[in-house]
Amino acid sequence: MWTIAGEGIHPIDRKSETSSIPISEIKPPSKVVIPLSQHIGAPCESLVKIGDLVKKYQKVGEAKGFVSSPVHSPVSGKVVAIGRFPHPSGNQSNSIVIESDGKDELIDSLKENSNYLNADPKDLKGIILGAGIVGMGGATFPTHVKLSPPQEKKITAVILNGAECEPFLTSDDRLMVEKSMEVIEGMKILMHIMGVRDGYIGIENDKPGAIKAINQSATGTNIKVISLEKKYPQGAEKQLIKSVTGKEVPSGGLPMDVGIVVQNVGTAAAVYNAVRYGVPLVERIVTVTGNGINRRGNFRIPVGTLLEHVIAECGGLAGEPGKILFGGPMMGIAQYSMLVPILKGTSGILIIPKGDVVLEDFRACIRCGRCVQACPIRLLPNMYSILGEAGKPKDAEEYHVLDCIECGCCTYVCPSRRPIVQQIRYIKAEMRKAKSKVA
Amino acid sequence: MAEAAVEQEDKKGKSEEPVPKLILTSSPHQLSPDSIERIMWTVVLSLAPASLAGLYFFGLSALYVLIVSVCSTMAAEAIYQKLSGVKSTVTDGSAAVTGLLIGLTLPPGSPWWVSVIGGFFAIIICKQLYGGLGFNPFNPALMSRVFLLIAFPLQMTTWPMPSPLFSGIDASTGATPLGKLQVARLTGKGIGKAAELNIWDAFIGNLGGSIGEVSAIALLIGAAYLIYKQYITWHIPVSMIGTVMIFSGIFWMIDPSKYVNPVFHLFTGSLIIGAFFMATDMVTCPVTLKGQLLFGFGCGLITVIIRMWGGYPEGVSFAIVLMNIVSPLIDRYLRPVRYGAIKAGSR
Ligand code: SF4
Ligand code: SF4
């Protein structure tokens, strides 16, 4: 069995509530809000003005700098506002608001290419950049950057991440079941760009349908499907690399330091659609689930669609909502407004009814060590918790707090209900502050 | 950007339209069902087989001791927290665990006031004065046992022989196997008959000793349940018992006329209850698995030394308390090798 040794947890996952529901469309939104910052890196710059008419797939925001990614319109219509609007990260962000004319008029410059595996890798990277593709597993790092390691880093393999270890979410699962060909073709393009022979797709073994479909599409290729033990956070980049290759990414380093490039399966499918049909990344598959929504499922949703529209299309809220999360229960972000848009990295919306939200006071650390045993990075989360609570962020440095991936395993298992991840974020923020003061 | 500013003003009203009030907290949003309560009460449950075995072998005199011990610790916790005005944690089960462990390590039929003093000492002196659950450096049940052994040696070492419930036999007193051994050892006559032990009796618990220590099988059933529930790991018990067995084995092979065999060490005294239920106390043992192995080794080693050459017949309690002192040091210096840490010399 391929797995991360020892560490990790087995949270209640409730994937079966949506894993067999095929991907479906929702009624197109009449208005989209497209944030200029949907990726890690510099926000992009608006290419349009209020009153401009835009077509579907038209680029409306241009990348600024190398680590940045453009944004496109998923509809045809008119730009009605540009300004700061609620963003799922919790802040407001510069966004372009487009009112749809419902006609879905396409731009006329869509370039198809069926001979993509003979294309120049440089050109392919250009297409990926132009299509605004970012990591769709949630990290939203611009894909073209990941595909451009410095010369001295020799890349030996590409790994596709189909683990989907986050509880409740099934969007990658459905994608692999229904669109395995797109995933595999996208993978071939990625491998061609990186010039590697070996490709792996890691999938947790609770997704037999996905494993079968991907295996079928991968026959006759150099792409190996790796069945991973179901365990959270198996799909975290570092853990995936360890499970598949046995190598550990050095502390503070990147996957390329061990010759690996990791991409999400959704990203691979987006790469295929961009390269083959010239289609930019303007929609994605989102799992909508939780006890707080009337109709659960996996939906193909245009990027920029507002949360309230998605909820209305899913039969509305079931009772009073307590928390609405973008992402799953382990790493998802709690939303403060119903007017936040779906982003390129939004893999799921989880709605927890008010009655299900338990807010407990936390207690003293009882030194049980459960967090220590659960930590996939083998850190000492109990120390972060204690030092964070005591307001001594400086002392946490010697415990390598910057290696923490904020996976939430420690908080999940803590019987004293200590908000360890929150305390870690506080420590990291204090360290950043101290650093910027020195610099 | 002037337009943007205008638009922002425009939109402000809109984004503040009445939306359901949503709860904002940091991830993760899902927590394990294993709370302190659940863990502690499960430990109580896991001690049920040993308690029942004690009742079976020693009858009602054991029942009184257990009840008074548990009531004492819980009362001590409630009274202390009431007086100091903090939120009561009596129901979290940790006081009950302490009380039950104290009761199980007392001789059956020991006077009620021993339980009461032991319970109050454990909770107030060894737990609450340090700040309550999580802050106590020593396992309160063990500290209390050590205290009782020193303060009331007579009451703590009067061992009734088993007189099973319904057997109609009147209780008589005698020495425990370890006690006999110590006498034999100290009088210099060689261990002789003292080393004789009916393994079956020892396994099921039909011999003199504390209420909950005598039945190995009952303790092991409870321990297996805790390991299955992942509330304790195997590291401490295995390394502690393993160490005792290996060291006693070595000496036994060197001179069987002076030293008893390892099986004798395993089944007599409080090795099993200590290794599975006391050394594993989460508050006072190291947090890392490597640390726990080292901790268990230390406990085992000190136990053997006290049993073979010390002034007390039994060394388990002292050994664990001594290792409790070392726990923070072990945690400080024996850290897990974190993911991606460059090993020395590899770069
Ligand atoms: S959030 Fe950080 S400290 Fe906690 S388990 Fe994950 S990596 Fe470890
Ligand atoms: S899980 Fe919670 S109580 Fe246990 S050691 Fe970690 S922080 Fe302390």
CSV table of C-alpha atoms in Angstrom, one decimal, chain A residues 11-12 31 50 80-82 84-85 94 167-168 238-239 242 247-251 321-325 329-332 334-336 338-339 357 359 363-370 372-373 377-380 382 398-400 403 408 411-413 415-417 421-422 425, chain B residues 1 3-5 7-8 11 14-17 19-37 39-40 87 89 92 133-135 229-231 233 282-289 292 327-328 331-332 335-343 347:
chain,number,residue,atom,x,y,z
A,11,PRO,CA,-11.8,12.1,9.7
A,12,ILE,CA,-15.4,11.3,9.1
A,31,LYS,CA,-24.0,38.5,-13.4
A,50,ILE,CA,-17.1,50.2,-17.2
A,80,VAL,CA,-21.1,47.2,-15.2
A,81,ALA,CA,-18.7,47.8,-12.3
A,82,ILE,CA,-15.0,47.6,-11.4
A,84,ARG,CA,-13.6,46.2,-4.5
A,85,PHE,CA,-16.0,43.4,-3.8
A,94,ASN,CA,-10.5,44.4,-6.9
A,167,PRO,CA,-13.6,15.2,3.5
A,168,PHE,CA,-16.9,15.9,1.8
A,238,LYS,CA,4.5,17.0,0.3
A,239,GLN,CA,2.7,13.9,1.5
A,242,LYS,CA,6.5,11.0,-0.2
A,247,LYS,CA,11.3,11.1,-1.3
A,248,GLU,CA,10.9,14.0,1.1
A,249,VAL,CA,10.9,17.6,-0.1
A,250,PRO,CA,13.6,19.4,1.9
A,251,SER,CA,12.3,21.7,4.6
A,321,PRO,CA,-26.8,28.3,8.0
A,322,GLY,CA,-24.1,28.3,10.7
A,323,LYS,CA,-21.0,28.2,8.6
A,324,ILE,CA,-20.5,28.3,4.8
A,325,LEU,CA,-17.2,27.0,3.8
A,329,PRO,CA,-14.0,21.0,6.6
A,330,MET,CA,-10.3,20.5,7.2
A,331,MET,CA,-8.9,23.4,5.3
A,332,GLY,CA,-11.9,25.3,4.0
A,334,ALA,CA,-15.5,30.3,6.4
A,335,GLN,CA,-17.4,32.9,4.4
A,336,TYR,CA,-18.8,36.1,5.7
A,338,MET,CA,-23.4,35.4,0.4
A,339,LEU,CA,-22.0,37.6,-2.3
A,357,VAL,CA,-21.9,24.1,14.7
A,359,LEU,CA,-18.4,26.2,19.7
A,363,ARG,CA,-8.9,23.8,27.9
A,364,ALA,CA,-5.4,23.3,29.0
A,365,CYS,CA,-3.2,21.0,27.0
A,366,ILE,CA,-3.2,17.7,28.7
A,367,ARG,CA,0.0,16.6,26.9
A,368,CYS,CA,-1.7,13.7,25.4
A,369,GLY,CA,0.5,13.8,22.3
A,370,ARG,CA,-2.3,13.1,19.9
A,372,VAL,CA,2.2,15.1,17.8
A,373,GLN,CA,1.3,11.7,16.4
A,377,ILE,CA,5.2,17.0,9.1
A,378,ARG,CA,6.2,15.5,12.4
A,379,LEU,CA,6.2,18.8,14.2
A,380,LEU,CA,5.3,19.5,17.9
A,382,ASN,CA,1.4,21.2,21.3
A,398,GLU,CA,13.0,26.7,17.2
A,399,TYR,CA,10.1,24.3,16.7
A,400,HIS,CA,10.2,25.0,12.9
A,403,ASP,CA,7.2,24.0,8.1
A,408,GLY,CA,-5.5,20.9,10.7
A,411,THR,CA,-6.6,20.6,15.9
A,412,TYR,CA,-8.9,17.8,14.7
A,413,VAL,CA,-7.5,15.3,17.2
A,415,PRO,CA,-9.3,16.4,23.1
A,416,SER,CA,-8.8,19.8,24.8
A,417,ARG,CA,-10.3,21.4,21.7
A,421,VAL,CA,-4.0,26.0,13.7
A,422,GLN,CA,-5.3,29.4,14.7
A,425,ARG,CA,-1.4,31.3,12.1
B,1,MET,CA,-9.0,53.9,-10.5
B,3,GLU,CA,-14.2,54.8,-11.2
B,4,ALA,CA,-13.3,52.0,-8.9
B,5,ALA,CA,-13.6,54.2,-5.9
B,7,GLU,CA,-18.1,51.9,-7.7
B,8,GLN,CA,-16.9,50.8,-4.3
B,11,LYS,CA,-21.6,48.7,-3.9
B,14,LYS,CA,-25.3,46.3,-1.4
B,15,SER,CA,-22.7,44.1,0.2
B,16,GLU,CA,-24.2,45.0,3.6
B,17,GLU,CA,-27.7,43.9,2.7
B,19,VAL,CA,-27.4,38.2,4.9
B,20,PRO,CA,-27.7,35.4,7.4
B,21,LYS,CA,-25.2,35.9,10.1
B,22,LEU,CA,-22.4,33.4,9.4
B,23,ILE,CA,-20.0,32.0,11.9
B,24,LEU,CA,-16.4,32.8,11.1
B,25,THR,CA,-13.8,30.5,12.7
B,26,SER,CA,-10.4,29.3,11.6
B,27,SER,CA,-10.1,25.9,9.9
B,28,PRO,CA,-10.4,23.0,10.6
B,29,HIS,CA,-14.2,23.0,11.0
B,30,GLN,CA,-14.6,19.4,11.9
B,31,LEU,CA,-13.2,17.9,15.1
B,32,SER,CA,-12.7,14.4,16.3
B,33,PRO,CA,-15.3,13.1,18.7
B,34,ASP,CA,-12.6,12.1,21.2
B,35,SER,CA,-13.0,14.7,23.9
B,36,ILE,CA,-11.3,14.6,27.3
B,37,GLU,CA,-14.6,13.3,28.7
B,39,ILE,CA,-11.1,9.5,26.8
B,40,MET,CA,-11.3,9.6,30.6
B,87,LYS,CA,-15.5,25.9,36.6
B,89,THR,CA,-14.4,19.6,35.9
B,92,ASP,CA,-14.6,15.2,32.8
B,133,LEU,CA,-5.5,18.7,34.6
B,134,GLY,CA,-2.6,19.1,32.2
B,135,PHE,CA,-0.3,20.9,34.6
B,229,LYS,CA,-9.4,2.8,20.8
B,230,GLN,CA,-6.0,4.4,20.3
B,231,TYR,CA,-6.2,6.1,23.7
B,233,THR,CA,-0.2,3.3,22.4
B,282,MET,CA,-1.0,11.2,29.0
B,283,VAL,CA,-0.3,14.2,31.2
B,284,THR,CA,2.9,12.9,32.7
B,285,CYS,CA,4.5,10.8,30.0
B,286,PRO,CA,6.4,12.2,26.9
B,287,VAL,CA,4.4,13.3,23.9
B,288,THR,CA,6.5,11.6,21.2
B,289,LEU,CA,6.5,7.9,20.5
B,292,GLN,CA,7.7,7.1,25.2
B,327,SER,CA,9.4,13.5,31.0
B,328,PRO,CA,9.8,17.2,30.2
B,331,ASP,CA,10.3,15.9,25.3
B,332,ARG,CA,12.8,18.7,25.1
B,335,ARG,CA,12.0,15.5,19.1
B,336,PRO,CA,10.7,13.7,16.0
B,337,VAL,CA,12.7,14.2,12.8
B,338,ARG,CA,10.4,16.5,10.9
B,339,TYR,CA,9.4,15.9,7.3
B,340,GLY,CA,12.1,17.1,5.0
B,341,ALA,CA,14.7,17.9,7.7
B,342,ILE,CA,18.0,17.5,6.0
B,343,LYS,CA,19.9,14.8,7.8
B,347,ARG,CA,23.9,18.2,1.8
